[in-house]
Coordinates of N, CA and C in Angstrom, one line a residue:
M1 N 82.4 78.3 124.6 CA 83.7 78.7 124.0 C 84.4 79.6 125.0
D2 N 85.7 79.5 125.0 CA 86.4 80.4 125.9 C 86.8 81.6 125.1
Q3 N 87.3 82.6 125.8 CA 87.7 83.9 125.2 C 88.7 83.6 124.1
R4 N 89.7 82.8 124.3 CA 90.7 82.6 123.2 C 90.1 82.1 122.0
S5 N 89.1 81.2 122.0 CA 88.5 80.8 120.8 C 87.8 81.9 120.1
F6 N 87.1 82.7 120.8 CA 86.5 83.9 120.1 C 87.6 84.8 119.4
E7 N 88.7 85.0 120.1 CA 89.7 85.8 119.5 C 90.3 85.2 118.2
Q8 N 90.5 83.8 118.4 CA 91.1 83.1 117.2 C 90.1 83.2 116.0
I9 N 88.9 83.0 116.2 CA 87.9 83.0 115.1 C 87.9 84.5 114.5
Y10 N 88.0 85.5 115.4 CA 87.9 86.8 114.9 C 89.2 87.1 114.1
E11 N 90.3 86.7 114.6 CA 91.6 87.0 113.9 C 91.7 86.3 112.5
A12 N 91.2 85.0 112.4 CA 91.0 84.4 111.2 C 90.1 85.1 110.2
Y13 N 89.0 85.6 110.7 CA 88.1 86.4 109.9 C 88.7 87.7 109.4
K14 N 89.5 88.4 110.2 CA 90.2 89.6 109.9 C 91.2 89.4 108.8
N15 N 92.1 88.3 109.0 CA 93.1 87.9 108.1 C 92.5 87.6 106.7
A16 N 91.4 86.8 106.7 CA 90.9 86.4 105.4 C 90.3 87.7 104.7
G17 N 89.8 88.7 105.4 CA 89.3 89.9 104.8 C 90.5 90.7 104.2
E18 N 91.6 90.7 104.9 CA 92.8 91.5 104.4 C 93.3 90.8 103.2
Q19 N 93.4 89.5 103.1 CA 93.8 88.8 102.0 C 92.9 89.0 100.8
Q20 N 91.6 89.0 101.0 CA 90.6 89.2 100.0 C 90.8 90.7 99.5
A21 N 90.9 91.6 100.4 CA 91.1 93.0 99.9 C 92.4 93.2 99.0
I22 N 93.4 92.5 99.4 CA 94.7 92.6 98.6 C 94.5 92.0 97.3
Q23 N 93.8 90.8 97.2 CA 93.5 90.2 95.9 C 92.6 91.0 95.0
E24 N 91.6 91.7 95.6 CA 90.7 92.5 94.8 C 91.3 93.8 94.3
N25 N 92.3 94.3 95.1 CA 93.0 95.5 94.8 C 94.4 95.3 94.0
G26 N 94.7 94.1 93.7 CA 95.9 93.9 93.0 C 97.0 93.5 93.9
D27 N 97.6 94.4 94.7 CA 98.7 94.1 95.6 C 98.7 95.2 96.7
N28 N 99.7 95.5 97.3 CA 99.7 96.5 98.3 C 99.9 97.9 97.7
S29 N 100.0 98.0 96.4 CA 100.1 99.3 95.7 C 98.7 100.0 95.8
P30 N 98.7 101.3 95.4 CA 97.4 102.0 95.4 C 96.4 101.2 94.7
L31 N 95.1 101.4 95.1 CA 94.0 100.6 94.6 C 94.1 100.6 93.1
T32 N 93.2 101.4 92.5 CA 93.2 101.6 91.0 C 93.6 103.0 90.8
N33 N 94.1 103.3 89.5 CA 94.4 104.6 89.1 C 93.2 105.4 88.9
T34 N 92.8 106.3 89.8 CA 91.5 107.1 89.7 C 91.8 108.4 89.0
G35 N 93.0 108.8 88.9 CA 93.3 110.1 88.4 C 93.3 111.2 89.5
K36 N 93.0 110.8 90.7 CA 93.0 111.6 91.9 C 94.3 111.5 92.7
E37 N 94.7 112.6 93.4 CA 95.8 112.5 94.3 C 95.6 111.6 95.4
Q38 N 96.7 111.0 95.8 CA 96.6 110.0 96.9 C 97.5 110.4 98.0
I39 N 97.0 110.4 99.2 CA 97.8 110.7 100.3 C 98.9 109.6 100.6
V40 N 100.1 110.0 100.6 CA 101.2 109.1 100.8 C 102.1 109.2 102.1
A41 N 101.8 110.4 102.8 CA 102.6 110.6 104.0 C 101.7 111.6 105.0
V42 N 102.0 111.5 106.2 CA 101.2 112.4 107.2 C 102.1 113.0 108.1
R43 N 101.6 114.1 108.8 CA 102.3 114.8 109.9 C 101.3 114.7 111.1
K44 N 102.0 114.4 112.2 CA 101.2 114.3 113.4 C 101.7 115.3 114.5
N45 N 100.8 115.7 115.3 CA 101.2 116.6 116.4 C 101.7 115.8 117.6
D46 N 102.1 116.4 118.7 CA 102.6 115.7 119.9 C 101.7 114.6 120.5
D47 N 100.3 114.9 120.2 CA 99.3 114.0 120.7 C 99.0 112.8 119.8
G48 N 99.7 112.8 118.7 CA 99.4 111.7 117.6 C 98.3 112.0 116.7
D49 N 97.7 113.2 116.8 CA 96.7 113.6 115.9 C 97.2 113.9 114.4
L50 N 96.6 113.5 113.4 CA 96.9 113.9 112.1 C 96.7 115.4 111.9
I51 N 97.7 116.1 111.4 CA 97.5 117.5 111.2 C 97.9 118.1 109.8
A52 N 98.5 117.2 109.0 CA 98.9 117.6 107.7 C 99.1 116.3 106.8
F53 N 99.0 116.5 105.5 CA 99.1 115.4 104.5 C 99.9 115.6 103.4
K54 N 100.6 114.7 102.8 CA 101.5 114.9 101.6 C 100.9 113.9 100.6
T55 N 100.7 114.5 99.3 CA 100.1 113.7 98.3 C 101.2 113.1 97.5
D56 N 100.8 112.2 96.5 CA 101.7 111.6 95.6 C 102.3 112.6 94.6
T57 N 101.7 113.8 94.5 CA 102.2 114.8 93.6 C 103.2 115.8 94.4
G58 N 103.4 115.6 95.6 CA 104.2 116.4 96.5 C 103.6 117.5 97.2
R59 N 102.3 117.7 96.9 CA 101.6 118.8 97.7 C 101.5 118.4 99.1
E60 N 101.7 119.5 100.0 CA 101.6 119.3 101.4 C 100.3 120.1 101.8
L61 N 99.3 119.3 102.5 CA 98.0 119.9 102.7 C 97.8 120.0 104.2
D62 N 97.4 121.2 104.7 CA 96.9 121.2 106.1 C 95.6 120.5 106.2
Y63 N 95.1 120.3 107.4 CA 93.9 119.4 107.7 C 92.7 120.0 106.9
I64 N 92.5 121.2 107.1 CA 91.3 121.8 106.5 C 91.3 121.7 104.8
T65 N 92.5 122.0 104.3 CA 92.6 121.9 102.9 C 92.4 120.4 102.4
A66 N 92.9 119.4 103.2 CA 92.7 118.0 103.0 C 91.2 117.7 103.0
L67 N 90.6 118.1 104.0 CA 89.2 117.9 104.2 C 88.3 118.4 102.9
N68 N 88.6 119.8 102.7 CA 87.9 120.3 101.5 C 88.2 119.6 100.2
D69 N 89.4 119.2 99.9 CA 89.8 118.4 98.8 C 89.1 117.1 98.7
A70 N 89.0 116.4 99.9 CA 88.3 115.1 100.0 C 86.9 115.3 99.7
K71 N 86.3 116.3 100.2 CA 84.8 116.5 100.0 C 84.6 116.9 98.5
A72 N 85.6 117.5 97.8 CA 85.4 117.9 96.5 C 85.7 116.6 95.5
G73 N 86.0 115.5 96.1 CA 86.4 114.4 95.4 C 87.8 114.4 94.7
K74 N 88.6 115.2 95.2 CA 90.0 115.4 94.5 C 91.0 114.4 95.1
L75 N 90.8 113.7 96.3 CA 91.7 112.8 96.9 C 91.1 111.4 96.9
A76 N 91.9 110.4 96.4 CA 91.5 109.1 96.3 C 91.6 108.3 97.7
H77 N 90.7 107.4 97.9 CA 90.8 106.4 99.0 C 90.7 107.0 100.3
V78 N 90.0 108.2 100.5 CA 89.7 108.8 101.8 C 88.2 109.1 101.8
D79 N 87.7 109.1 103.1 CA 86.3 109.5 103.3 C 86.3 110.6 104.3
V80 N 85.3 111.3 104.3 CA 85.0 112.4 105.2 C 83.6 112.0 106.0
F81 N 83.7 112.0 107.4 CA 82.5 111.8 108.1 C 82.4 112.8 109.2
H82 N 81.2 112.9 109.7 CA 80.9 113.9 110.7 C 80.8 113.2 112.1
K83 N 81.6 113.6 113.1 CA 81.6 113.0 114.4 C 82.2 114.0 115.4
Y84 N 81.7 114.0 116.5 CA 82.2 114.9 117.6 C 81.9 116.4 117.2
G85 N 81.0 116.6 116.4 CA 80.6 117.9 116.1 C 81.5 118.5 115.0
R86 N 82.3 117.7 114.3 CA 83.2 118.2 113.2 C 83.3 117.2 112.1
D87 N 83.9 117.6 111.0 CA 84.2 116.7 109.9 C 85.5 116.1 110.3
I88 N 85.7 114.7 109.9 CA 86.9 114.0 110.2 C 87.3 113.3 108.9
L89 N 88.7 113.4 108.6 CA 89.2 112.6 107.5 C 89.7 111.3 107.8
R90 N 89.3 110.3 107.1 CA 89.8 109.0 107.5 C 90.1 108.2 106.1
S91 N 90.8 107.1 106.3 CA 91.1 106.2 105.1 C 89.8 105.5 104.7
E92 N 89.7 105.3 103.5 CA 88.5 104.5 103.0 C 88.6 103.1 103.5
P93 N 87.7 102.5 104.1 CA 87.9 101.1 104.6 C 88.0 100.1 103.6
D94 N 89.3 99.6 103.4 CA 89.4 98.6 102.3 C 89.9 97.3 102.7
G95 N 90.1 97.2 104.1 CA 90.6 96.0 104.7 C 92.1 95.9 104.6
I96 N 92.9 96.9 104.2 CA 94.3 96.8 104.2 C 94.8 97.8 105.2
K97 N 95.4 97.3 106.3 CA 95.8 98.2 107.3 C 97.0 99.1 107.0
E98 N 97.9 98.6 106.0 CA 99.1 99.3 105.7 C 98.8 100.7 105.0
N99 N 97.6 100.9 104.4 CA 97.4 102.1 103.8 C 96.5 103.1 104.6
N100 N 96.2 102.7 105.9 CA 95.5 103.6 106.8 C 96.3 104.9 107.0
L101 N 95.6 105.9 107.1 CA 96.3 107.3 107.3 C 97.2 107.2 108.4
D102 N 96.8 106.6 109.6 CA 97.6 106.6 110.7 C 98.8 105.8 110.6
R103 N 98.9 104.9 109.7 CA 100.1 104.0 109.4 C 101.0 104.5 108.3
L104 N 100.6 105.6 107.7 CA 101.5 106.1 106.5 C 102.8 106.7 107.2
P105 N 103.9 106.8 106.4 CA 105.0 107.4 106.9 C 104.9 108.9 107.2
D106 N 105.7 109.4 108.1 CA 105.8 110.8 108.4 C 106.5 111.6 107.3
F107 N 106.2 112.8 107.2 CA 107.0 113.7 106.4 C 107.4 114.9 107.1

């Protein structure tokens, strides 16, 4: 197989996964109503790092507050993992690129 064939197979696999995630989650709207706040916008520094978050209730959270809220289970559809010697906030991997933290609108 040539490189292009590998890429085509992988792209088809990714697209099928995204479509399946959309079907499982309804549409591109938030997954299910969990009663938790959801991050709807982000603020980045000049290096493109996420430094603050805005929730669907209008709260604006600095990075540390968002981490603590996520650890406490107060934020929907985000995970906290430990890497590079620190805790990092990331989108819950659901197969939908549009709701990844890095792709949310700026505030």
